Amino acid sequence: MIRRRRPLIAGNWKMNLTVRGSVELAREVVAAARGLADRDVAVFPGALALHAVAAILADSAVLPGSQNHWYAPDGAFTGEVSAAQARDAGARIALVGHSERRHILGESDETVARKVAAGLEAGLGPVLCVGETLAERESSRTEAVIERQVRTGLAGLSAPALARMTLAYEPVWAIGTGRTATPDQAGEVHRFIRGLVGTLHGRAVAEDMRILYGGSVKPDNVDGLLALPDIDGALVGGASLDATQFQRILRFRCPAS
Ligand code: PGA
């Protein structure tokens, strides 16, 4: 398979690790990623560790990312972090609309879209996360839900802005549950998303858009998922906290490499 899009493997550390633990893991990721010339690697540490992690990653190819930001540029938003602050602390890319934020913290599609715009404005590359819950899948609403999330999240973006976007398909029922979508299930949704982006923003944008898969990606399932033509990388939660597992995932067998 000749890959048109460069794969990206990203570790989402969620609300785990101290600053010191994050720095240690960042060092291990730098070592694990050394010599991987045909793929990109990123990590999303907790906000308070971002600056220290970015300093460790500075001389490496591993990209620092932020897990979340608020959409206003500054002001009276106690407890929030702006996209510009995340950028200033060293982030290059930014998760937006992760399902834990949508479902636990109640973020709407509109809020997510404003965060996409704020991330772009601050110079970050947003990674827009989409995915259906188990109830939505079981009632055959997967495509409708994802269409709404993608349509709203990318609405009104220019071609240069779209070129800086990444999408991540993360079925909510597969996140942190050990239940991965089969390559068939994931491949079907990735194909749908690429087709949808083509309909909404044109075929060239769709062909260049990286679409990551996330949800219980582990060393033993990464090769099967990444072998599919529309799966351009992985967003890894639990297994990214273990340097050995993450290293194996980073070294997934890329048919074009
Ligand atoms: P998981 O998390 O790999 O632990 O399922 C993925 C994610 O939420 O990004």
PDB file of C-alpha atoms and ligand atoms in Angstrom:
ATOM      1  CA  MET A   1       0.000   0.000   0.000  1.00  0.00           C
ATOM      2  CA  ILE A   2       1.434   3.392  -0.933  1.00  0.00           C
ATOM      3  CA  ARG A   3       0.416   5.854   1.739  1.00  0.00           C
ATOM      4  CA  ARG A   4      -0.660   9.255   0.541  1.00  0.00           C
ATOM      5  CA  ARG A   5      -0.788  10.637   4.070  1.00  0.00           C
ATOM      6  CA  ARG A   6       2.037  10.475   6.595  1.00  0.00           C
ATOM      7  CA  PRO A   7       0.892   8.469   9.623  1.00  0.00           C
ATOM      8  CA  LEU A   8       0.604  10.122  13.026  1.00  0.00           C
ATOM      9  CA  ILE A   9       0.718   8.215  16.304  1.00  0.00           C
ATOM     10  CA  ALA A  10      -0.342  10.329  19.267  1.00  0.00           C
ATOM     11  CA  GLY A  11      -0.418   9.530  22.973  1.00  0.00           C
ATOM     12  CA  ASN A  12      -3.212  11.087  25.027  1.00  0.00           C
ATOM     13  CA  TRP A  13      -2.066  11.013  28.626  1.00  0.00           C
ATOM     14  CA  LYS A  14      -5.404  12.375  29.895  1.00  0.00           C
ATOM     15  CA  MET A  15      -5.489  13.351  33.603  1.00  0.00           C
ATOM     16  CA  ASN A  16      -2.545  11.144  34.520  1.00  0.00           C
ATOM     17  CA  LEU A  17       1.044  11.633  35.751  1.00  0.00           C
ATOM     18  CA  THR A  18       2.786  14.297  37.786  1.00  0.00           C
ATOM     19  CA  VAL A  19       5.022  16.879  36.120  1.00  0.00           C
ATOM     20  CA  ARG A  20       8.010  14.711  36.988  1.00  0.00           C
ATOM     21  CA  GLY A  21       6.321  11.549  35.689  1.00  0.00           C
ATOM     22  CA  SER A  22       5.355  13.344  32.477  1.00  0.00           C
ATOM     23  CA  VAL A  23       8.932  14.487  31.915  1.00  0.00           C
ATOM     24  CA  GLU A  24      10.199  10.953  32.461  1.00  0.00           C
ATOM     25  CA  LEU A  25       7.693   9.491  30.033  1.00  0.00           C
ATOM     26  CA  ALA A  26       8.481  12.232  27.496  1.00  0.00           C
ATOM     27  CA  ARG A  27      12.166  11.232  27.631  1.00  0.00           C
ATOM     28  CA  GLU A  28      11.198   7.627  26.999  1.00  0.00           C
ATOM     29  CA  VAL A  29       8.986   8.617  24.059  1.00  0.00           C
ATOM     30  CA  VAL A  30      11.836  10.629  22.525  1.00  0.00           C
ATOM     31  CA  ALA A  31      14.062   7.555  22.739  1.00  0.00           C
ATOM     32  CA  ALA A  32      11.302   5.295  21.403  1.00  0.00           C
ATOM     33  CA  ALA A  33      10.618   7.564  18.444  1.00  0.00           C
ATOM     34  CA  ARG A  34      14.219   7.960  17.373  1.00  0.00           C
ATOM     35  CA  GLY A  35      14.870   6.951  13.793  1.00  0.00           C
ATOM     36  CA  LEU A  36      11.207   6.847  12.737  1.00  0.00           C
ATOM     37  CA  ALA A  37      11.487   8.928   9.604  1.00  0.00           C
ATOM     38  CA  ASP A  38       8.238   7.887   7.912  1.00  0.00           C
ATOM     39  CA  ARG A  39       5.730   8.794  10.617  1.00  0.00           C
ATOM     40  CA  ASP A  40       4.887  11.602  13.018  1.00  0.00           C
ATOM     41  CA  VAL A  41       4.664  11.197  16.789  1.00  0.00           C
ATOM     42  CA  ALA A  42       2.868  13.437  19.290  1.00  0.00           C
ATOM     43  CA  VAL A  43       1.987  13.399  22.975  1.00  0.00           C
ATOM     44  CA  PHE A  44      -0.735  15.228  24.871  1.00  0.00           C
ATOM     45  CA  PRO A  45       0.374  15.684  28.496  1.00  0.00           C
ATOM     46  CA  GLY A  46      -1.759  17.266  31.195  1.00  0.00           C
ATOM     47  CA  ALA A  47      -1.868  21.069  30.958  1.00  0.00           C
ATOM     48  CA  LEU A  48       0.365  21.665  33.972  1.00  0.00           C
ATOM     49  CA  ALA A  49       3.101  19.435  32.543  1.00  0.00           C
ATOM     50  CA  LEU A  50       2.920  20.756  28.980  1.00  0.00           C
ATOM     51  CA  HIS A  51       5.660  23.357  29.325  1.00  0.00           C
ATOM     52  CA  ALA A  52       8.138  20.950  30.927  1.00  0.00           C
ATOM     53  CA  VAL A  53       7.316  18.210  28.404  1.00  0.00           C
ATOM     54  CA  ALA A  54       7.694  20.621  25.479  1.00  0.00           C
ATOM     55  CA  ALA A  55      11.194  21.498  26.730  1.00  0.00           C
ATOM     56  CA  ILE A  56      12.135  17.802  26.706  1.00  0.00           C
ATOM     57  CA  LEU A  57      10.722  17.361  23.197  1.00  0.00           C
ATOM     58  CA  ALA A  58      12.343  20.520  21.821  1.00  0.00           C
ATOM     59  CA  ASP A  59      15.290  18.759  20.187  1.00  0.00           C
ATOM     60  CA  SER A  60      13.242  15.827  18.953  1.00  0.00           C
ATOM     61  CA  ALA A  61      10.675  15.238  16.240  1.00  0.00           C
ATOM     62  CA  VAL A  62       7.965  14.430  18.814  1.00  0.00           C
ATOM     63  CA  LEU A  63       5.238  17.069  18.814  1.00  0.00           C
ATOM     64  CA  PRO A  64       3.846  18.433  22.082  1.00  0.00           C
ATOM     65  CA  GLY A  65       0.068  18.803  22.158  1.00  0.00           C
ATOM     66  CA  SER A  66      -2.593  20.181  24.492  1.00  0.00           C
ATOM     67  CA  GLN A  67      -5.665  18.187  25.517  1.00  0.00           C
ATOM     68  CA  ASN A  68      -8.118  21.062  25.604  1.00  0.00           C
ATOM     69  CA  HIS A  69      -8.433  24.850  25.504  1.00  0.00           C
ATOM     70  CA  TRP A  70     -11.164  27.421  25.918  1.00  0.00           C
ATOM     71  CA  TYR A  71     -12.242  29.384  22.848  1.00  0.00           C
ATOM     72  CA  ALA A  72     -11.869  32.955  24.078  1.00  0.00           C
ATOM     73  CA  PRO A  73      -8.389  34.445  23.521  1.00  0.00           C
ATOM     74  CA  ASP A  74      -8.117  35.727  27.103  1.00  0.00           C
ATOM     75  CA  GLY A  75     -10.217  37.199  29.890  1.00  0.00           C
ATOM     76  CA  ALA A  76     -12.290  36.263  32.903  1.00  0.00           C
ATOM     77  CA  PHE A  77     -12.589  32.468  32.501  1.00  0.00           C
ATOM     78  CA  THR A  78     -11.333  31.193  35.816  1.00  0.00           C
ATOM     79  CA  GLY A  79      -9.753  27.781  35.561  1.00  0.00           C
ATOM     80  CA  GLU A  80      -9.579  27.731  31.773  1.00  0.00           C
ATOM     81  CA  VAL A  81      -6.552  27.733  29.457  1.00  0.00           C
ATOM     82  CA  SER A  82      -6.592  29.588  26.139  1.00  0.00           C
ATOM     83  CA  ALA A  83      -5.246  28.184  22.895  1.00  0.00           C
ATOM     84  CA  ALA A  84      -2.636  30.960  22.863  1.00  0.00           C
ATOM     85  CA  GLN A  85      -1.515  29.942  26.353  1.00  0.00           C
ATOM     86  CA  ALA A  86      -1.220  26.324  25.244  1.00  0.00           C
ATOM     87  CA  ARG A  87       0.775  27.456  22.199  1.00  0.00           C
ATOM     88  CA  ASP A  88       2.984  29.624  24.404  1.00  0.00           C
ATOM     89  CA  ALA A  89       3.620  26.662  26.717  1.00  0.00           C
ATOM     90  CA  GLY A  90       4.906  24.728  23.719  1.00  0.00           C
ATOM     91  CA  ALA A  91       1.913  22.968  22.154  1.00  0.00           C
ATOM     92  CA  ARG A  92       1.926  22.541  18.388  1.00  0.00           C
ATOM     93  CA  ILE A  93      -1.257  20.544  18.060  1.00  0.00           C
ATOM     94  CA  ALA A  94      -4.414  20.381  20.179  1.00  0.00           C
ATOM     95  CA  LEU A  95      -7.091  17.821  20.887  1.00  0.00           C
ATOM     96  CA  VAL A  96     -10.539  19.334  20.442  1.00  0.00           C
ATOM     97  CA  GLY A  97     -13.840  17.692  21.265  1.00  0.00           C
ATOM     98  CA  HIS A  98     -12.479  14.517  22.839  1.00  0.00           C
ATOM     99  CA  SER A  99     -15.435  12.336  23.793  1.00  0.00           C
ATOM    100  CA  GLU A 100     -14.624  12.677  27.492  1.00  0.00           C
ATOM    101  CA  ARG A 101     -15.108  16.419  27.114  1.00  0.00           C
ATOM    102  CA  ARG A 102     -18.254  16.000  25.052  1.00  0.00           C
ATOM    103  CA  HIS A 103     -19.858  13.400  27.318  1.00  0.00           C
ATOM    104  CA  ILE A 104     -18.494  14.042  30.814  1.00  0.00           C
ATOM    105  CA  LEU A 105     -18.102  17.818  30.572  1.00  0.00           C
ATOM    106  CA  GLY A 106     -21.017  18.484  28.250  1.00  0.00           C
ATOM    107  CA  GLU A 107     -19.283  20.162  25.301  1.00  0.00           C
ATOM    108  CA  SER A 108     -21.653  20.768  22.416  1.00  0.00           C
ATOM    109  CA  ASP A 109     -20.777  20.612  18.727  1.00  0.00           C
ATOM    110  CA  GLU A 110     -20.936  24.411  18.665  1.00  0.00           C
ATOM    111  CA  THR A 111     -18.467  24.744  21.548  1.00  0.00           C
ATOM    112  CA  VAL A 112     -16.177  22.273  19.837  1.00  0.00           C
ATOM    113  CA  ALA A 113     -16.353  24.284  16.590  1.00  0.00           C
ATOM    114  CA  ARG A 114     -15.410  27.473  18.434  1.00  0.00           C
ATOM    115  CA  LYS A 115     -12.468  25.658  19.991  1.00  0.00           C
ATOM    116  CA  VAL A 116     -11.343  24.475  16.540  1.00  0.00           C
ATOM    117  CA  ALA A 117     -11.394  28.089  15.337  1.00  0.00           C
ATOM    118  CA  ALA A 118      -9.548  29.308  18.442  1.00  0.00           C
ATOM    119  CA  GLY A 119      -6.879  26.644  18.033  1.00  0.00           C
ATOM    120  CA  LEU A 120      -6.292  27.589  14.411  1.00  0.00           C
ATOM    121  CA  GLU A 121      -6.190  31.271  15.320  1.00  0.00           C
ATOM    122  CA  ALA A 122      -3.490  30.563  17.922  1.00  0.00           C
ATOM    123  CA  GLY A 123      -1.372  28.620  15.452  1.00  0.00           C
ATOM    124  CA  LEU A 124      -2.189  25.133  16.719  1.00  0.00           C
ATOM    125  CA  GLY A 125      -3.077  22.162  14.541  1.00  0.00           C
ATOM    126  CA  PRO A 126      -6.423  20.966  15.925  1.00  0.00           C
ATOM    127  CA  VAL A 127      -7.186  17.258  16.146  1.00  0.00           C
ATOM    128  CA  LEU A 128     -10.973  17.160  15.997  1.00  0.00           C
ATOM    129  CA  CYS A 129     -12.322  14.054  17.733  1.00  0.00           C
ATOM    130  CA  VAL A 130     -15.619  12.488  16.694  1.00  0.00           C
ATOM    131  CA  GLY A 131     -17.371   9.248  17.522  1.00  0.00           C
ATOM    132  CA  GLU A 132     -20.635   7.597  18.418  1.00  0.00           C
ATOM    133  CA  THR A 133     -21.772   6.106  21.729  1.00  0.00           C
ATOM    134  CA  LEU A 134     -22.822   2.481  22.024  1.00  0.00           C
ATOM    135  CA  ALA A 135     -26.506   3.478  22.102  1.00  0.00           C
ATOM    136  CA  GLU A 136     -26.056   5.522  18.942  1.00  0.00           C
ATOM    137  CA  ARG A 137     -24.331   2.630  17.168  1.00  0.00           C
ATOM    138  CA  GLU A 138     -26.955   0.141  18.283  1.00  0.00           C
ATOM    139  CA  SER A 139     -29.730   2.363  16.988  1.00  0.00           C
ATOM    140  CA  SER A 140     -27.975   2.759  13.609  1.00  0.00           C
ATOM    141  CA  ARG A 141     -27.209   6.416  14.168  1.00  0.00           C
ATOM    142  CA  THR A 142     -23.401   6.180  13.831  1.00  0.00           C
ATOM    143  CA  GLU A 143     -23.220   7.973  10.487  1.00  0.00           C
ATOM    144  CA  ALA A 144     -25.747  10.649  11.428  1.00  0.00           C
ATOM    145  CA  VAL A 145     -23.901  11.484  14.645  1.00  0.00           C
ATOM    146  CA  ILE A 146     -20.511  11.609  12.969  1.00  0.00           C
ATOM    147  CA  GLU A 147     -21.859  13.653  10.105  1.00  0.00           C
ATOM    148  CA  ARG A 148     -23.219  16.230  12.567  1.00  0.00           C
ATOM    149  CA  GLN A 149     -19.927  16.346  14.491  1.00  0.00           C
ATOM    150  CA  VAL A 150     -17.728  16.646  11.386  1.00  0.00           C
ATOM    151  CA  ARG A 151     -20.034  19.091   9.607  1.00  0.00           C
ATOM    152  CA  THR A 152     -20.216  21.437  12.611  1.00  0.00           C
ATOM    153  CA  GLY A 153     -16.565  21.038  13.618  1.00  0.00           C
ATOM    154  CA  LEU A 154     -15.234  21.944  10.171  1.00  0.00           C
ATOM    155  CA  ALA A 155     -17.918  24.469   9.193  1.00  0.00           C
ATOM    156  CA  GLY A 156     -16.679  27.607   7.516  1.00  0.00           C
ATOM    157  CA  LEU A 157     -12.986  26.672   7.495  1.00  0.00           C
ATOM    158  CA  SER A 158     -10.859  27.844   4.586  1.00  0.00           C
ATOM    159  CA  ALA A 159      -8.731  25.428   2.556  1.00  0.00           C
ATOM    160  CA  PRO A 160      -5.501  26.503   4.344  1.00  0.00           C
ATOM    161  CA  ALA A 161      -7.228  25.994   7.709  1.00  0.00           C
ATOM    162  CA  LEU A 162      -8.517  22.572   6.662  1.00  0.00           C
ATOM    163  CA  ALA A 163      -4.985  21.619   5.641  1.00  0.00           C
ATOM    164  CA  ARG A 164      -3.918  22.125   9.265  1.00  0.00           C
ATOM    165  CA  MET A 165      -6.695  19.914  10.657  1.00  0.00           C
ATOM    166  CA  THR A 166      -6.538  16.284  11.687  1.00  0.00           C
ATOM    167  CA  LEU A 167      -9.606  14.172  12.453  1.00  0.00           C
ATOM    168  CA  ALA A 168      -9.766  11.363  15.002  1.00  0.00           C
ATOM    169  CA  TYR A 169     -12.516   8.762  14.916  1.00  0.00           C
ATOM    170  CA  GLU A 170     -12.964   7.399  18.415  1.00  0.00           C
ATOM    171  CA  PRO A 171     -16.024   5.236  18.994  1.00  0.00           C
ATOM    172  CA  VAL A 172     -16.998   6.106  22.574  1.00  0.00           C
ATOM    173  CA  TRP A 173     -17.710   2.445  23.348  1.00  0.00           C
ATOM    174  CA  ALA A 174     -14.101   1.547  22.537  1.00  0.00           C
ATOM    175  CA  ILE A 175     -12.371   4.186  24.663  1.00  0.00           C
ATOM    176  CA  GLY A 176     -10.730   2.782  27.765  1.00  0.00           C
ATOM    177  CA  THR A 177     -12.906  -0.327  27.592  1.00  0.00           C
ATOM    178  CA  GLY A 178     -10.493  -2.739  25.978  1.00  0.00           C
ATOM    179  CA  ARG A 179     -13.130  -3.158  23.281  1.00  0.00           C
ATOM    180  CA  THR A 180     -11.584  -2.071  19.993  1.00  0.00           C
ATOM    181  CA  ALA A 181     -13.518  -1.551  16.822  1.00  0.00           C
ATOM    182  CA  THR A 182     -12.588  -4.323  14.434  1.00  0.00           C
ATOM    183  CA  PRO A 183     -10.579  -3.191  11.425  1.00  0.00           C
ATOM    184  CA  ASP A 184     -13.775  -3.686   9.378  1.00  0.00           C
ATOM    185  CA  GLN A 185     -15.875  -1.502  11.676  1.00  0.00           C
ATOM    186  CA  ALA A 186     -13.223   1.204  11.902  1.00  0.00           C
ATOM    187  CA  GLY A 187     -12.411   1.074   8.200  1.00  0.00           C
ATOM    188  CA  GLU A 188     -16.065   1.505   7.288  1.00  0.00           C
ATOM    189  CA  VAL A 189     -16.440   4.643   9.406  1.00  0.00           C
ATOM    190  CA  HIS A 190     -13.124   6.094   8.223  1.00  0.00           C
ATOM    191  CA  ARG A 191     -14.256   5.628   4.630  1.00  0.00           C
ATOM    192  CA  PHE A 192     -17.524   7.319   5.477  1.00  0.00           C
ATOM    193  CA  ILE A 193     -15.724  10.267   7.117  1.00  0.00           C
ATOM    194  CA  ARG A 194     -13.404  10.741   4.150  1.00  0.00           C
ATOM    195  CA  GLY A 195     -16.339  10.661   1.777  1.00  0.00           C
ATOM    196  CA  LEU A 196     -18.185  13.170   3.922  1.00  0.00           C
ATOM    197  CA  VAL A 197     -15.211  15.560   4.038  1.00  0.00           C
ATOM    198  CA  GLY A 198     -15.055  15.226   0.249  1.00  0.00           C
ATOM    199  CA  THR A 199     -18.713  16.138  -0.092  1.00  0.00           C
ATOM    200  CA  LEU A 200     -18.403  19.073   2.298  1.00  0.00           C
ATOM    201  CA  HIS A 201     -15.001  20.474   1.345  1.00  0.00           C
ATOM    202  CA  GLY A 202     -13.896  18.837  -1.887  1.00  0.00           C
ATOM    203  CA  ARG A 203     -12.045  15.728  -2.837  1.00  0.00           C
ATOM    204  CA  ALA A 204      -8.525  17.199  -2.582  1.00  0.00           C
ATOM    205  CA  VAL A 205      -9.106  18.263   1.037  1.00  0.00           C
ATOM    206  CA  ALA A 206     -10.510  14.832   1.848  1.00  0.00           C
ATOM    207  CA  GLU A 207      -7.590  13.011   0.249  1.00  0.00           C
ATOM    208  CA  ASP A 208      -5.067  15.033   2.266  1.00  0.00           C
ATOM    209  CA  MET A 209      -6.924  14.904   5.603  1.00  0.00           C
ATOM    210  CA  ARG A 210      -5.375  12.606   8.189  1.00  0.00           C
ATOM    211  CA  ILE A 211      -7.983  10.542  10.030  1.00  0.00           C
ATOM    212  CA  LEU A 212      -6.697   8.780  13.147  1.00  0.00           C
ATOM    213  CA  TYR A 213      -8.386   5.882  14.897  1.00  0.00           C
ATOM    214  CA  GLY A 214      -8.661   5.871  18.696  1.00  0.00           C
ATOM    215  CA  GLY A 215     -10.203   3.511  21.227  1.00  0.00           C
ATOM    216  CA  SER A 216      -8.185   0.775  22.980  1.00  0.00           C
ATOM    217  CA  VAL A 217      -5.356   0.798  20.439  1.00  0.00           C
ATOM    218  CA  LYS A 218      -2.769  -1.676  21.744  1.00  0.00           C
ATOM    219  CA  PRO A 219       0.416  -3.337  20.471  1.00  0.00           C
ATOM    220  CA  ASP A 220      -1.595  -6.369  19.360  1.00  0.00           C
ATOM    221  CA  ASN A 221      -4.205  -4.577  17.272  1.00  0.00           C
ATOM    222  CA  VAL A 222      -2.338  -1.588  15.853  1.00  0.00           C
ATOM    223  CA  ASP A 223      -0.949  -3.344  12.770  1.00  0.00           C
ATOM    224  CA  GLY A 224      -4.379  -4.548  11.655  1.00  0.00           C
ATOM    225  CA  LEU A 225      -5.959  -1.126  12.063  1.00  0.00           C
ATOM    226  CA  LEU A 226      -3.134   0.818  10.434  1.00  0.00           C
ATOM    227  CA  ALA A 227      -3.075  -1.543   7.473  1.00  0.00           C
ATOM    228  CA  LEU A 228      -6.342  -0.009   6.267  1.00  0.00           C
ATOM    229  CA  PRO A 229      -6.017   2.664   3.600  1.00  0.00           C
ATOM    230  CA  ASP A 230      -8.246   5.242   5.308  1.00  0.00           C
ATOM    231  CA  ILE A 231      -6.703   4.893   8.785  1.00  0.00           C
ATOM    232  CA  ASP A 232      -3.820   7.342   8.963  1.00  0.00           C
ATOM    233  CA  GLY A 233      -2.666   6.866  12.515  1.00  0.00           C
ATOM    234  CA  ALA A 234      -3.751   6.258  16.068  1.00  0.00           C
ATOM    235  CA  LEU A 235      -4.785   8.263  19.100  1.00  0.00           C
ATOM    236  CA  VAL A 236      -3.697   6.121  22.016  1.00  0.00           C
ATOM    237  CA  GLY A 237      -4.847   6.563  25.612  1.00  0.00           C
ATOM    238  CA  GLY A 238      -4.059   3.839  28.150  1.00  0.00           C
ATOM    239  CA  ALA A 239      -1.252   2.173  26.188  1.00  0.00           C
ATOM    240  CA  SER A 240       0.530   5.515  25.717  1.00  0.00           C
ATOM    241  CA  LEU A 241       1.249   5.652  29.463  1.00  0.00           C
ATOM    242  CA  ASP A 242       3.452   2.573  29.165  1.00  0.00           C
ATOM    243  CA  ALA A 243       6.644   3.392  27.263  1.00  0.00           C
ATOM    244  CA  THR A 244       7.166  -0.198  26.133  1.00  0.00           C
ATOM    245  CA  GLN A 245       3.658  -0.562  24.737  1.00  0.00           C
ATOM    246  CA  PHE A 246       3.767   2.882  23.148  1.00  0.00           C
ATOM    247  CA  GLN A 247       7.109   2.099  21.522  1.00  0.00           C
ATOM    248  CA  ARG A 248       5.620  -1.020  19.925  1.00  0.00           C
ATOM    249  CA  ILE A 249       2.643   0.989  18.709  1.00  0.00           C
ATOM    250  CA  LEU A 250       4.971   3.638  17.264  1.00  0.00           C
ATOM    251  CA  ARG A 251       6.736   0.881  15.408  1.00  0.00           C
ATOM    252  CA  PHE A 252       3.578  -0.462  13.813  1.00  0.00           C
ATOM    253  CA  ARG A 253       4.266  -2.215  10.581  1.00  0.00           C
ATOM    254  CA  CYS A 254       3.653   0.313   7.880  1.00  0.00           C
ATOM    255  CA  PRO A 255       3.251  -1.507   4.560  1.00  0.00           C
ATOM    256  CA  ALA A 256       4.795   1.398   2.657  1.00  0.00           C
ATOM    257  CA  SER A 257       7.866   1.648   4.865  1.00  0.00           C
TER     258      SER A 257
HETATM  259  P1  PGA B   1      -7.810   4.428  25.088  1.00  0.00           P
HETATM  260  O1  PGA B   1      -8.107   6.006  24.899  1.00  0.00           O
HETATM  261  O2  PGA B   1      -6.675   4.082  24.153  1.00  0.00           O
HETATM  262  O3  PGA B   1      -7.428   4.279  26.533  1.00  0.00           O
HETATM  263  O4  PGA B   1      -9.070   3.710  24.738  1.00  0.00           O
HETATM  264  C1  PGA B   1      -8.116   6.601  23.634  1.00  0.00           C
HETATM  265  C2  PGA B   1      -8.507   8.056  23.735  1.00  0.00           C
HETATM  266  O5  PGA B   1      -9.410   8.381  24.513  1.00  0.00           O
HETATM  267  O6  PGA B   1      -7.935   8.939  23.059  1.00  0.00           O
END
